Backbone as numpy.savetxt, mean C-alpha at the origin, in Angstrom:
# Nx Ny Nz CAx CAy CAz Cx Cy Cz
-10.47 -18.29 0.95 -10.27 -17.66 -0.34 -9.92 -18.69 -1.41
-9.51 -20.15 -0.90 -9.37 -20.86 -2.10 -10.13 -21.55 -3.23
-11.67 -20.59 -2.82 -12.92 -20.93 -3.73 -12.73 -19.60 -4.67
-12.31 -18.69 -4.61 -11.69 -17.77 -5.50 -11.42 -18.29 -7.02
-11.66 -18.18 -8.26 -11.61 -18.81 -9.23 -10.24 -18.23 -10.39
-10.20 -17.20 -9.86 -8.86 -16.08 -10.54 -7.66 -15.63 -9.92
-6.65 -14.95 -10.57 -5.39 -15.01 -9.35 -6.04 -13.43 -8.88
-5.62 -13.19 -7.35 -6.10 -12.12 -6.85 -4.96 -11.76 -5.69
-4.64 -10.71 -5.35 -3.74 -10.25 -4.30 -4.56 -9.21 -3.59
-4.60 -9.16 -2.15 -5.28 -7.95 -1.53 -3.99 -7.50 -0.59
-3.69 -6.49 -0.20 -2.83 -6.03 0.50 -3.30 -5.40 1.88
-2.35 -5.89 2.73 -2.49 -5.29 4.31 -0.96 -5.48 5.06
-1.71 -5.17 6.19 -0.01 -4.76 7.18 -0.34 -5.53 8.24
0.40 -7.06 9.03 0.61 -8.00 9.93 1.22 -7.18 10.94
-0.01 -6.34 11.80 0.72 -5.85 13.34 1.27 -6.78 13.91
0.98 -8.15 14.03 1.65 -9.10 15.13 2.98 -9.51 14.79
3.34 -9.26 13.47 4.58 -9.77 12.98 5.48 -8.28 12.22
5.07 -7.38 12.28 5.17 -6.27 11.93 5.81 -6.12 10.65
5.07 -6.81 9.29 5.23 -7.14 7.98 3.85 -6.93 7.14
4.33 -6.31 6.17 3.40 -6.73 5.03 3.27 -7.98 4.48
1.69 -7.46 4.40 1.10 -9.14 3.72 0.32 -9.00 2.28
0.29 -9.91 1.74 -0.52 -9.94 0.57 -1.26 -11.37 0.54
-2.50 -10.95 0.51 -3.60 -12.40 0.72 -3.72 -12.44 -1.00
-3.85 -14.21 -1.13 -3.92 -14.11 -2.57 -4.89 -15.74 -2.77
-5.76 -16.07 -3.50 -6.69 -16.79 -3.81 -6.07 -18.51 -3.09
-4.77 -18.38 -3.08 -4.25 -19.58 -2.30 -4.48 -19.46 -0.59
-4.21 -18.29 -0.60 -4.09 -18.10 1.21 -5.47 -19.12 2.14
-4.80 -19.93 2.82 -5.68 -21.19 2.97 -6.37 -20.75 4.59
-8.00 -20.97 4.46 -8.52 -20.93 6.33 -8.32 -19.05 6.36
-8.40 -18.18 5.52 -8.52 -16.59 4.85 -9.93 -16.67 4.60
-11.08 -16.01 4.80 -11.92 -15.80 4.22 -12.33 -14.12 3.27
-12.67 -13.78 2.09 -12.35 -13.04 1.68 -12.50 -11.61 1.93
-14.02 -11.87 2.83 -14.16 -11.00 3.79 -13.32 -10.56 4.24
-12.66 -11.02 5.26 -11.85 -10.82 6.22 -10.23 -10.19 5.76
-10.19 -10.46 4.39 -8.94 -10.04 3.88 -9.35 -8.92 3.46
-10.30 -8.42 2.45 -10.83 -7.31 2.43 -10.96 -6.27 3.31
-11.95 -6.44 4.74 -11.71 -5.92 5.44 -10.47 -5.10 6.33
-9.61 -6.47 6.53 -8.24 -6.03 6.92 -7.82 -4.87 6.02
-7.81 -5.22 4.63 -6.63 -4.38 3.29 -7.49 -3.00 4.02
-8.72 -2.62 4.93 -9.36 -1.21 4.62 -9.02 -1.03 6.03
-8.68 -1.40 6.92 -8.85 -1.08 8.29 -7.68 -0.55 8.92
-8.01 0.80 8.25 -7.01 1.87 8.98 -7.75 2.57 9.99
-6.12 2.39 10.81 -6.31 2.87 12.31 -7.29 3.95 12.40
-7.26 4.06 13.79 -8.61 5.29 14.36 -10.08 5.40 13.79
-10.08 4.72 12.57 -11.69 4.69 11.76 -12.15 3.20 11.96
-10.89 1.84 11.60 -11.74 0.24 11.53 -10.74 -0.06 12.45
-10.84 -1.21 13.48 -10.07 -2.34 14.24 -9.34 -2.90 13.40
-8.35 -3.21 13.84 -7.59 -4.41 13.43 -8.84 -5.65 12.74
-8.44 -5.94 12.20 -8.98 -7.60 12.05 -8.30 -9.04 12.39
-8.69 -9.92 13.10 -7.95 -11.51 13.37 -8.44 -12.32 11.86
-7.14 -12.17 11.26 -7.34 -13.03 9.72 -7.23 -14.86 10.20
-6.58 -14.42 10.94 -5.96 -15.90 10.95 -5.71 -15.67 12.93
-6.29 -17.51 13.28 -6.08 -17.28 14.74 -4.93 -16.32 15.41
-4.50 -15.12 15.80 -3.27 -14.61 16.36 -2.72 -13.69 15.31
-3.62 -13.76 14.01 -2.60 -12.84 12.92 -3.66 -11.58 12.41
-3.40 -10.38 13.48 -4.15 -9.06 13.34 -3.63 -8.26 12.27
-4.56 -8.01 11.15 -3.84 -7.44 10.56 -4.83 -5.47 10.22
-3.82 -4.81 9.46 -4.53 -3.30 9.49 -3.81 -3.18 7.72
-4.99 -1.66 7.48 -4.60 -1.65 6.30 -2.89 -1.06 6.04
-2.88 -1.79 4.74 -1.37 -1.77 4.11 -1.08 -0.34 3.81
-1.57 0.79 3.41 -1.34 1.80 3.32 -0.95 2.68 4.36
-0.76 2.05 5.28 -0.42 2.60 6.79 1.32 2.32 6.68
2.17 1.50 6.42 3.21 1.23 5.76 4.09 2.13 4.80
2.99 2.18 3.68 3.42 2.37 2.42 2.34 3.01 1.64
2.42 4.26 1.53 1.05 5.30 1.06 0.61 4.29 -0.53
1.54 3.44 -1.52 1.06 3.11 -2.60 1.25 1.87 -2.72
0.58 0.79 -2.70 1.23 -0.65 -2.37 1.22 -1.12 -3.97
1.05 -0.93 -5.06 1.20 -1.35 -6.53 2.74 -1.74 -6.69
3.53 -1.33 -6.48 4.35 -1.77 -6.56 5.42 -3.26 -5.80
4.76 -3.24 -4.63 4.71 -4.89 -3.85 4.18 -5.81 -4.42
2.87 -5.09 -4.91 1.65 -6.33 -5.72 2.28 -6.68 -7.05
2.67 -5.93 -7.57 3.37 -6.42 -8.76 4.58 -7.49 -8.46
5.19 -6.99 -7.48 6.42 -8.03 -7.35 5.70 -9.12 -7.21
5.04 -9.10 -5.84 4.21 -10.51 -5.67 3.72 -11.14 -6.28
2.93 -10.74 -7.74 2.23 -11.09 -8.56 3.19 -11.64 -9.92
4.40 -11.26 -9.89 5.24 -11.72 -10.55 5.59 -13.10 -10.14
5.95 -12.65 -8.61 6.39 -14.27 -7.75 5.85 -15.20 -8.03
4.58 -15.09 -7.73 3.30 -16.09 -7.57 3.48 -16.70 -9.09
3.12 -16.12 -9.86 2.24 -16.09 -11.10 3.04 -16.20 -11.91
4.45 -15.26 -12.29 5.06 -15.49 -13.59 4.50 -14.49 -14.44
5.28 -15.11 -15.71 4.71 -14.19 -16.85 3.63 -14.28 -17.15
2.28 -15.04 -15.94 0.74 -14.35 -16.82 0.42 -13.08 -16.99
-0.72 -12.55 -17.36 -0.50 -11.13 -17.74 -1.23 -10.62 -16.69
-0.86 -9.39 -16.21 -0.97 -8.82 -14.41 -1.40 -7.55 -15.01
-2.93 -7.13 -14.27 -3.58 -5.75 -14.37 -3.79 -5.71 -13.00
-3.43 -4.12 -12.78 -3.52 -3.91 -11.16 -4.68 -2.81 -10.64
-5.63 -2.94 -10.13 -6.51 -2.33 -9.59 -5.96 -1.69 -8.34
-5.54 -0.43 -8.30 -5.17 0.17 -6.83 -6.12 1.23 -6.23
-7.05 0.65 -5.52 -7.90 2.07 -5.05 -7.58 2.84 -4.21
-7.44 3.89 -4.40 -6.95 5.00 -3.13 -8.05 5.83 -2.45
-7.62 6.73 -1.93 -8.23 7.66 -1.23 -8.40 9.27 -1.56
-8.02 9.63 -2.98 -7.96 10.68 -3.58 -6.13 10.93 -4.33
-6.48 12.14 -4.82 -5.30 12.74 -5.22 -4.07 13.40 -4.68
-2.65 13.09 -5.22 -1.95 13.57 -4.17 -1.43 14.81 -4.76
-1.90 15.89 -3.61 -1.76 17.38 -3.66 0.48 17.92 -3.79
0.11 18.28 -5.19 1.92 18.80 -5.39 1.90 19.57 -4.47
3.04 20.05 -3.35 3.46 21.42 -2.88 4.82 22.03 -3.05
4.52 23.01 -3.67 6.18 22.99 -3.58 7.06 23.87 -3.07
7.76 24.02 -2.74 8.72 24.30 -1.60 9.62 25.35 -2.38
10.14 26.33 -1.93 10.88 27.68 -2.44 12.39 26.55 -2.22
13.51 26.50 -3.01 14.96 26.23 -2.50 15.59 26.84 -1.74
15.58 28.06 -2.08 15.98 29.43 -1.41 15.67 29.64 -0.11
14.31 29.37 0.46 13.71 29.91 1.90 13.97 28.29 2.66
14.12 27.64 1.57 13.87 25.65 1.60 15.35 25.61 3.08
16.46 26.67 2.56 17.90 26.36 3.37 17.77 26.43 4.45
17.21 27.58 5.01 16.95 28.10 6.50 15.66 27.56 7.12
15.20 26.50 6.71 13.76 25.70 7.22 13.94 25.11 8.88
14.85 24.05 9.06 15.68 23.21 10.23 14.13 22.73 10.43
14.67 21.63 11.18 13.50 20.50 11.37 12.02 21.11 11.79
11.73 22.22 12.40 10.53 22.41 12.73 9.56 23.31 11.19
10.60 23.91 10.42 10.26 24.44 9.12 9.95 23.28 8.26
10.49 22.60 8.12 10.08 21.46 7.00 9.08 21.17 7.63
8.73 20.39 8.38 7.08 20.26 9.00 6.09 20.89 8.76
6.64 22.43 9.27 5.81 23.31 9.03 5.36 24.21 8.15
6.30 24.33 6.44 6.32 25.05 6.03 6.98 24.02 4.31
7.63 23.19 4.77 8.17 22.32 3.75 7.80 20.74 3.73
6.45 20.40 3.99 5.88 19.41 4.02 6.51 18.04 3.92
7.05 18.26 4.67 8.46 17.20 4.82 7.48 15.87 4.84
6.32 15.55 5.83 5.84 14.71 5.66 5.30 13.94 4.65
4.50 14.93 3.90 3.68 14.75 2.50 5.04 14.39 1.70
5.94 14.48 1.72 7.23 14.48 1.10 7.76 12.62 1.30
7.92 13.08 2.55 8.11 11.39 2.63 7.23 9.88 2.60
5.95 10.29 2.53 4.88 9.78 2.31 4.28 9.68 1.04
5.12 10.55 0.01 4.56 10.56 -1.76 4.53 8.78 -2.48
3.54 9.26 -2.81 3.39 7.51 -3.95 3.93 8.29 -5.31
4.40 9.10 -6.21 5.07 10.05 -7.35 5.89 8.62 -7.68
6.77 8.42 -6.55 7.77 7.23 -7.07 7.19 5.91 -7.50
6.63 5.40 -7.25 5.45 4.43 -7.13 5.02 4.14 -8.48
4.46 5.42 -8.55 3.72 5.75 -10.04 4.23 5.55 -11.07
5.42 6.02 -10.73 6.09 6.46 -11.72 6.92 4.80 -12.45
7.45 4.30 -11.02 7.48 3.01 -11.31 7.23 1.86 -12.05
5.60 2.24 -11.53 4.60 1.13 -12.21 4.65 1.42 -13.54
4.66 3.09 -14.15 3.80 2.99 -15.41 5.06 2.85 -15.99
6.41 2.51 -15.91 7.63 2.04 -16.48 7.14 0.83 -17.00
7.13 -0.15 -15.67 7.65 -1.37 -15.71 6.18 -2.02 -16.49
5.15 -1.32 -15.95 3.76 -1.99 -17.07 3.46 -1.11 -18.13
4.50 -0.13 -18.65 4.46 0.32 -20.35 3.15 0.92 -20.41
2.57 2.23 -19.26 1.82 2.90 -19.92 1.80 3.99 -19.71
1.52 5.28 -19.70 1.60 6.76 -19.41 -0.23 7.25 -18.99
């Protein structure tokens, strides 16, 4: 990737070290392929990918449903105050549900699952979003 001519961050998840990664136009003996690939290769549909001899990596959204907000840090790290636009492609829209308070009390762990989307809940990028369009000033 160090024939890359611009600053660039791709995001994925290091099964062997069990960390997020962010490949970025420095990442040396990376080919861009291969970082690409990785950032998409979520389980049960793509393999793992070997980025690096011993370093398998899968996509980053397996982690963390919205990774914009890592990339920004990182992109701060790296980079500084150049000016940072973030391309985040997803996989569609995330469906509001919302939950009664009232019926919400008497749920107990198998109701939230089943009835109070506890998962979709803990898995929301809302915070994320909401984050980003703070800290990069847009609505």
């Amino acid at each position: 990737m160090t024939d890359i001519k611009t600053h660039i961050l791709i995001s994925s998840y290091d099964i062997t070290s069990q960390t997020p990664i962010m490949f970025n136009e420095k990442s040396e003996g990376v080919f861009l392929a291969d970082a690409v690939n990785a950032s998409t290769a979520a389980p049960t549909y793509f393999p793992p990918v070997e980025v690096l001899p011993g370093k398998w990596c899968i996509d980053g959204g397996v982690v963390a449903s919205d990774l914009a907000m890592y990339a920004y840090a990182e992109a701060i790290r790296i980079w500084g105050g150049d000016e940072i636009r973030i391309l985040s492609i997803g996989t569609g829209l995330t469906t509001n549900l919302t939950v009664n308070g009232d019926e919400a009390r008497s749920y107990g762990l198998i109701g939230w699952f089943t009835k109070g989307d506890l998962l979709g809940t803990l898995t929301s990028n809302a915070i994320v979003q909401q984050q980003a369009e703070i800290l990069l000033n847009e609505k």
